[in-house]
Amino acid sequence: MGSRMDTYALKAVTDLPAPFRSAFSFRYFNSLQSECFSTCYLSDVNMIISAPTGSGKTVLFELCIMRLLSKFIHGDGNFTHHKGTFKTIYIAPSKALVQEKVRDWTQKLGPLGINCLELTGDNEQYSIKNIQDADIILTTPEKFDAVTRYRIRDGGLSFFSDIALVLIDEVHLLNDPRGAALEAIVSRIKMLARNPEMKSSSLSLVRLLAVSATIPNINDLAEWLMVPTQGIKRFGEEMRPVKLTTKVFGYTPAKNDFLFEKRLQNYIFDLLTQFSGGKSALIFCSTRKGAQEAAQRLSQIAMTYGHSSPFIKSREQQERLREASLSCSDKQMQSYILYGVGYHNGGLSLKDRNLIEGLFLNGDLQILCTTNTLAHGINLPAHTVVIKSTQYLPLLSSKSNNEFYASNKDKGIYMEYERSMVLQMCGRAGRPPFDDTGMVIIMTRKETVHLYENLLNGCEMVESQMLPCMTEHLTAEIVQSTVSDITRAIEWMKCSFLYHLQDICVQKVNELSQYQMVWTDEDGFLLKPLEPGKLMTKYYLKFGTMKHIIQAPTNCSIEDTLHIICRAEEISWIQLRRNEKKFLNDINNDKDARLRFHILDDKGKRKKRIQTREEKIFILVNDCLTGDSLVHDLSMSQDMNSISTNGSRIAKCMKEYFVYKKSYRGALNSTLLAKYLHQKLWDDSPYLLKQLPGIGMVTAKALHSMGVMSFDSLLEADSRKIELVTGRKYPFGNHIKDSLLSLPPKIEMVVTETEGQRMGKCKLLITLTRLSQTVQSTNKKHYADMMVGIEEDNIILFYEKIRLEDFSSPYCATVLYSSPQIGTLTIKADLIHEEFIGIDLHEKVIITPPTDLNVTHKHRPKEFSFHPKDVHTVKDGVDRTSRAATNELIENSISMPSFNLIDEEFEDDMPVVETEDDDCKIITGKTVFDHIRTKAKSLPILPQSNYTPSPSLEAFARIRKRTREMHLELDNDIELSEVQESSKTPRSIQYHEFTEPQQNMQDIIGPPVNNSYQMDTELWSAEDMLATEHRQNNESRILTEEAILQHVRKFEAQESCKVPRSIQYREFSESELMPDDFFNLMKDAGKFPAEGTLATERQNVSSGTWTEETKSQHVKVPFVHVSMKKNDIRSPIISSSESKVKKVSSPSLQNRQFCSLEVPGEVKKENPFCGFQSVFSFL
């Protein structure tokens, strides 16, 4: 806090215990370090220190670490370390700063047995055990947040209880968009430290130490970090070892930001001449190309001076530069070096980079143009630092700094540098061993001059950036159970730097609940994570990206999945530049059909002009997956790499989401796409061998030329021929074939359909057998996704992730599925390797429905309760005789659609058969007749018409009315014979007699309707004859429904009546109809033939009558020919008069319909018997 340093005596290193003194290479601490010594080393209070860059703040971190390690010093002064007992977390804004501290502290604290672990994107080789054994974990905010999210099921938060010290470097990072991650993890640590379960752990007494550049609102940060008054230390510019002078110049904006940055190159030389004093200078440019152009411009100006270059001081320096230029492989760089100018970026080779760095550190190279990445990289201080423009394009900066700018909605617009980045650049000014002053020059627009003046003078307020990312971080806390209800959510909010905005927290919870990422109770109080929320946290996705995944169709294809990835917020910083459009248009309209998918217009044709960044991403990823990309531009190559990395991660999340939703096609396509993006290859690419170690694009093309494109063909190829084709020497061919050892073991998959089913479920057996074992002795394990699904229903039946080296072979998985009732079922089984393309296994089984479609029984097939007594055959002039037996009757009954509404009576010793449909109502005969009676009374009676309608409700009503007026007692039944029109093939008609006490419902409603035929049927019924006789009879004899039904049950047989084929479908006259005294003739004729009597003779058929001679009489019967439509249903009155079940041997006869006679006239085309259908509709 104080600025009067003369009141503090400098502290000596000897004030520390003996085991810690070797960590410092100096004898005394400087003024700042001495003032903070007692608070850092002699107490455990939280601290926040604001001081200029280069004032020695790093030593304060080391003092706090030694305070923690002093607990291991015994009374005798010996140091005994217990690994991983007290952990220190160091958080820095960049990977370069983390790696620098890892090297430094490993060297200083390694002799004490202190284990330092780096957790950054560059170090993925770590395990939970590594984290638990580490004493100091050095990480970036985003990586630490991701590790604790991703490893949550593996104990990601288990080491939190051992955290005793948290060191935050550059805490002013909170003011940048990336500051939300830092704020989230500090809030998480504070929240867990308050947990009552942590009272006995080190976390409950965790110590926080934060350092930053000069900031005005240090008290606000101190309140957030719970820093007492004695822990707040504020130092001004007087503590800087090198006096720093800052200049901010404002320039008039150009037409666009690109032209503005390019125009600034014209002012750099004048500024260096005026302020650098002939000393070394670093010029920070936003792009690699901008750095090259700035170096080119300065060298061209220096060239005009001839041998007296302003950047070369002596002949010896010029000689050294000439020698250095000869060893430089970059042709452009060679000419620049001769004039004392160079550039530095990631595109240089390692040799050229080391050469440039050495020349600049030695002072031979005076001007170095570089990108902003050097500000976080190797320490290359200079007297003067020039920041050429404070704006940059997000896509051209490092991924670690810009993938968190997804909230930026400006497309193609330059963004301002992060505040921490500007301060980091300024920190390069001034070289303590060589200079006592430094110069910082900022070139910006006129309207932003005051912003950077306030920043450099320490007048810019630090504010929270949690708001844009609050949804994602709140979800992560709910998934990790840090937040379990609204009260704890608000409490977590209070732990953040944004604590005063409680309403926003509730709003974000509601939004998460809307998309089913978290569950809330009815009161909206309790919070529990759901699977989508867990996946978003696990894969570190943005909320907007997860919404796209949730809204995706469950049957999305690979193309649909690609479009979702192109809209992801993780890669929203990629922009479409003007100079890229022509190249992308050419790729999209390729004539060689290289791309699998293209950008299409509204008419389905290839789009001629690429217009959005999503379309650019789609084209780039398609070009990349061909295996032989046409993109060679450095910027687009960086875009492509970022798309592949982030896209693979998003596709993996989609896979797990679709598995959770049991969507087979979505999960399968997402799994495949994740692998394609990881390998940057389609599965049909001719360069699949690129997946193997040691095989690049050149070798893959050479192998392709000799026909080697798959792993199997490479195994069979000759090693010497490989060497010949690739132009390499022995034993290159052997090494190429040895690369096959990195493949996972070979697996065989067999899918077997097991016989039998239970409860309507069938079994499928999938067997995996390991045919080989991995030979290569590496710790890397290979995984595969085993997936079984139904293609038609798009449902996953089985899913499991398998480690190929370790599963017990043979591995059998049993899959249950419902047997199809209609159509076929396609079940697919897939074994998809997680890493390698071209070795996946795909099998499918087509399941057909069972033969019996009527009912699926739980125990045994249903048996009929009646058995025919005899089998009678009527010959109609054909020698062929039907030999159908009783079992044929049963088979035909099963194969035909059934209208049976009442179960047959069962014998006492026969158990009732249970059907699968347990919800069916039990219907008795009384139930059916009661329902028929109720419905029949409500049927409308249509008025008389001059036309004869087709069998319909009108005809049915008239027939029923006339039938009531008749005497229904007949001594014998009329036997009916059928003659098929347009076919002279004789048939035999079978009559099976049975004596059931109750009429089967098949007899009531007649034979089933076959919709595949439209037939002409010539029929005659006894009821129609009765109706004809009494057509004009005014007497009405009313019979009850019960009387009619009782009479129906008494029918035992019908007399056959032959109908001729000669009269066609036409209008009828009165003379053609039956005489009125027809029934008198019947009564006088005597008895009809008895049941089962066969007709033995047939007389010639005349033009209007047909004669059949029986044993006792000769009867002439008139007829009518009626055309039945395919949807007609048999007349219930006629059907009810039958007492025999008729099974016709000819298939066409099974489709015959019955109809009734009516008054003369034309046939009306109406829907037949809709009233009768409504009677049975309740069933």
XYZ file of C-alpha atoms in Angstrom, residues 491-781:
291
model
C -24.834 -17.890 -3.445
C -22.518 -18.922 -6.299
C -23.429 -15.694 -8.026
C -22.366 -13.769 -4.948
C -19.002 -15.512 -5.095
C -18.421 -14.055 -8.555
C -17.291 -10.596 -9.494
C -20.791 -10.118 -10.919
C -22.517 -10.864 -7.620
C -24.952 -7.940 -7.680
C -26.863 -9.286 -10.725
C -28.985 -11.993 -9.102
C -31.921 -11.683 -11.465
C -29.741 -12.717 -14.380
C -28.957 -15.980 -12.600
C -32.633 -16.954 -12.352
C -33.157 -15.973 -15.994
C -30.297 -18.224 -17.113
C -31.674 -21.114 -15.050
C -35.023 -20.778 -16.789
C -33.305 -20.784 -20.170
C -31.404 -23.947 -19.277
C -34.609 -25.589 -18.126
C -36.338 -24.604 -21.360
C -33.776 -26.556 -23.382
C -33.859 -29.508 -20.954
C -30.292 -29.064 -19.779
C -31.245 -28.873 -16.128
C -34.241 -30.119 -14.187
C -36.190 -27.895 -11.826
C -38.978 -28.896 -9.484
C -42.470 -27.416 -9.642
C -41.430 -24.488 -7.479
C -38.330 -23.878 -9.582
C -36.189 -24.287 -6.494
C -34.224 -27.530 -6.826
C -31.769 -27.931 -9.704
C -30.392 -31.138 -11.160
C -28.336 -31.590 -14.321
C -29.778 -33.449 -17.274
C -27.774 -35.277 -19.896
C -27.617 -32.415 -22.454
C -26.263 -30.114 -19.776
C -23.686 -32.694 -18.734
C -22.544 -33.085 -22.339
C -22.215 -29.331 -22.848
C -20.046 -29.177 -19.738
C -18.012 -32.253 -20.614
C -17.130 -31.096 -24.128
C -16.760 -27.435 -23.175
C -19.316 -26.230 -25.708
C -21.049 -22.896 -25.972
C -24.721 -22.699 -25.068
C -25.629 -21.590 -28.602
C -23.845 -24.625 -30.080
C -25.649 -26.978 -27.705
C -28.971 -25.446 -28.729
C -28.181 -26.243 -32.380
C -27.478 -29.859 -31.388
C -30.697 -30.183 -29.379
C -32.751 -28.749 -32.232
C -31.164 -31.062 -34.816
C -33.394 -33.748 -36.395
C -32.918 -37.172 -34.839
C -32.309 -38.761 -38.240
C -29.789 -36.161 -39.356
C -27.350 -37.205 -42.031
C -23.633 -36.503 -42.219
C -24.395 -33.405 -44.277
C -26.827 -32.146 -41.628
C -24.221 -32.729 -38.940
C -21.671 -30.768 -40.956
C -24.046 -27.821 -41.219
C -24.528 -27.823 -37.434
C -20.764 -27.708 -36.943
C -20.480 -24.818 -39.413
C -22.903 -22.802 -37.274
C -21.072 -23.577 -34.020
C -20.065 -20.619 -31.910
C -16.680 -22.201 -31.181
C -15.536 -21.302 -34.691
C -17.627 -18.179 -35.181
C -14.455 -16.101 -35.178
C -13.618 -17.464 -38.649
C -14.552 -14.835 -41.196
C -14.964 -14.745 -44.963
C -12.380 -12.448 -46.547
C -12.851 -10.763 -49.871
C -9.775 -12.268 -51.502
C -10.928 -15.805 -50.624
C -14.260 -15.757 -52.428
C -13.035 -16.597 -55.931
C -10.966 -19.520 -54.671
C -13.889 -20.909 -52.642
C -16.255 -20.474 -55.590
C -13.910 -22.512 -57.789
C -13.761 -25.318 -55.221
C -17.546 -25.441 -54.855
C -18.055 -25.605 -58.628
C -15.366 -28.216 -59.260
C -15.926 -30.355 -62.334
C -14.011 -33.343 -60.991
C -16.610 -34.030 -58.266
C -13.919 -33.936 -55.589
C -16.275 -32.750 -52.879
C -18.841 -35.031 -51.332
C -21.180 -32.142 -50.486
C -21.580 -28.749 -52.126
C -23.237 -25.466 -51.295
C -26.518 -25.437 -53.215
C -28.911 -22.639 -54.109
C -32.698 -22.649 -53.783
C -33.029 -24.620 -57.026
C -30.715 -27.389 -55.888
C -27.850 -26.324 -58.135
C -24.341 -25.516 -57.026
C -24.086 -21.998 -55.746
C -21.875 -19.786 -57.865
C -20.966 -17.314 -55.115
C -20.001 -18.049 -51.538
C -21.460 -15.295 -49.343
C -21.278 -16.272 -45.648
C -18.685 -17.584 -43.255
C -20.789 -20.740 -42.681
C -20.549 -21.505 -46.392
C -16.801 -20.897 -46.305
C -16.418 -23.324 -43.391
C -18.552 -25.923 -45.192
C -16.412 -25.712 -48.330
C -13.145 -25.807 -46.384
C -14.100 -28.861 -44.356
C -15.278 -30.720 -47.481
C -12.052 -29.883 -49.275
C -10.033 -30.962 -46.243
C -11.807 -34.344 -45.998
C -10.856 -35.286 -49.555
C -7.379 -36.024 -48.176
C -5.702 -33.872 -50.824
C -6.718 -30.320 -50.049
C -6.361 -27.524 -52.569
C -5.933 -24.969 -49.784
C -2.349 -23.794 -49.465
C -2.943 -20.296 -48.139
C -1.578 -19.978 -44.629
C -4.600 -18.211 -43.161
C -7.135 -20.661 -44.620
C -4.947 -23.581 -43.504
C -5.160 -22.247 -39.955
C -8.927 -21.955 -40.334
C -9.100 -25.535 -41.592
C -7.093 -26.889 -38.674
C -9.307 -25.088 -36.191
C -12.455 -26.357 -37.923
C -11.213 -29.952 -37.800
C -10.214 -29.783 -34.137
C -13.364 -28.076 -32.883
C -15.618 -29.955 -35.296
C -14.407 -33.331 -34.067
C -15.140 -32.300 -30.487
C -18.623 -31.060 -31.390
C -19.368 -34.247 -33.365
C -18.393 -36.380 -30.364
C -20.830 -34.424 -28.245
C -23.520 -34.949 -30.883
C -22.823 -38.677 -30.859
C -23.370 -38.932 -27.112
C -26.475 -36.763 -27.347
C -28.054 -38.938 -30.040
C -27.151 -42.071 -28.099
C -28.957 -40.512 -25.147
C -31.951 -39.830 -27.424
C -31.678 -43.387 -28.859
C -31.481 -42.019 -32.402
C -29.651 -44.597 -34.483
C -28.940 -42.608 -37.652
C -27.954 -39.452 -35.801
C -25.559 -41.317 -33.500
C -24.038 -43.338 -36.343
C -23.404 -40.351 -38.599
C -22.025 -38.220 -35.755
C -19.640 -40.986 -34.736
C -18.341 -41.349 -38.264
C -17.999 -37.599 -38.796
C -16.017 -37.130 -35.577
C -13.520 -39.660 -36.864
C -13.423 -38.150 -40.355
C -12.661 -34.707 -38.954
C -9.988 -36.080 -36.644
C -8.197 -37.854 -39.500
C -9.156 -35.212 -42.129
C -10.299 -37.986 -44.481
C -13.537 -39.415 -45.859
C -13.964 -43.172 -45.610
C -13.748 -43.474 -49.413
C -10.595 -41.385 -49.733
C -7.780 -43.037 -51.734
C -5.292 -41.806 -49.140
C -6.441 -43.766 -46.083
C -2.860 -44.875 -45.448
C -2.095 -41.334 -44.239
C -3.513 -42.458 -40.900
C -0.434 -44.602 -40.254
C 2.640 -43.079 -38.605
C 5.423 -42.284 -41.032
C 3.155 -41.987 -44.080
C 2.553 -38.484 -45.377
C 0.800 -37.164 -48.435
C 3.739 -37.813 -50.770
C 4.138 -41.422 -49.672
C 0.376 -42.008 -49.740
C 0.196 -40.790 -53.342
C 3.125 -43.000 -54.315
C 1.443 -46.032 -52.745
C -1.795 -45.080 -54.468
C -0.021 -45.113 -57.829
C 0.942 -48.761 -57.284
C -2.623 -49.693 -56.263
C -2.015 -49.788 -52.516
C -4.856 -47.858 -50.907
C -5.999 -49.976 -47.960
C -4.396 -51.569 -44.953
C -4.885 -55.067 -46.362
C -3.251 -54.188 -49.673
C -0.330 -52.599 -47.822
C 0.120 -55.781 -45.806
C 0.382 -57.822 -49.012
C 2.618 -55.321 -50.833
C 6.286 -56.016 -51.415
C 8.648 -53.871 -49.340
C 11.162 -53.507 -52.137
C 8.493 -52.350 -54.561
C 7.378 -49.757 -52.027
C 10.936 -48.438 -51.875
C 11.115 -48.374 -55.651
C 7.862 -46.437 -56.046
C 8.581 -43.961 -53.261
C 12.187 -43.455 -54.277
C 13.456 -44.313 -50.807
C 16.218 -46.617 -49.693
C 16.184 -49.824 -47.739
C 14.712 -50.417 -45.145
C 12.052 -47.759 -45.764
C 9.622 -50.370 -47.136
C 9.987 -52.448 -44.000
C 9.292 -49.423 -41.816
C 6.175 -48.617 -43.822
C 4.818 -52.127 -43.353
C 5.762 -52.048 -39.675
C 3.494 -49.042 -39.272
C 0.563 -51.464 -39.588
C 1.404 -52.610 -36.072
C -0.151 -49.418 -34.765
C -3.581 -50.606 -35.939
C -6.005 -52.018 -33.380
C -6.507 -55.796 -33.217
C -8.635 -57.327 -35.927
C -12.180 -58.079 -34.841
C -14.846 -60.336 -36.346
C -18.520 -59.556 -35.768
C -21.264 -62.132 -36.300
C -24.972 -61.365 -35.971
C -27.250 -64.358 -35.334
C -31.032 -64.410 -35.082
C -32.072 -66.822 -32.328
C -35.153 -68.996 -32.735
C -38.311 -68.577 -30.755
C -39.814 -65.596 -29.036
C -41.306 -64.808 -25.668
C -43.805 -62.107 -24.806
C -43.584 -60.841 -28.385
C -39.841 -60.218 -28.076
C -37.210 -61.799 -30.295
C -33.520 -62.144 -29.615
C -30.513 -61.170 -31.682
C -27.035 -62.351 -30.705
C -24.017 -60.219 -31.640
C -20.668 -61.928 -31.148
C -17.304 -60.156 -31.261
C -14.183 -62.266 -31.658
C -10.665 -60.905 -31.481
C -8.714 -62.449 -34.355
C -5.385 -60.805 -33.546
C -3.675 -58.926 -30.768
C -1.906 -55.563 -30.924
C 1.811 -56.209 -31.319
C 3.107 -52.714 -30.717
C 4.174 -52.250 -27.106
C 2.550 -48.897 -26.377
C 0.278 -47.786 -23.605
C -2.225 -46.438 -26.108
C -5.537 -48.248 -26.071
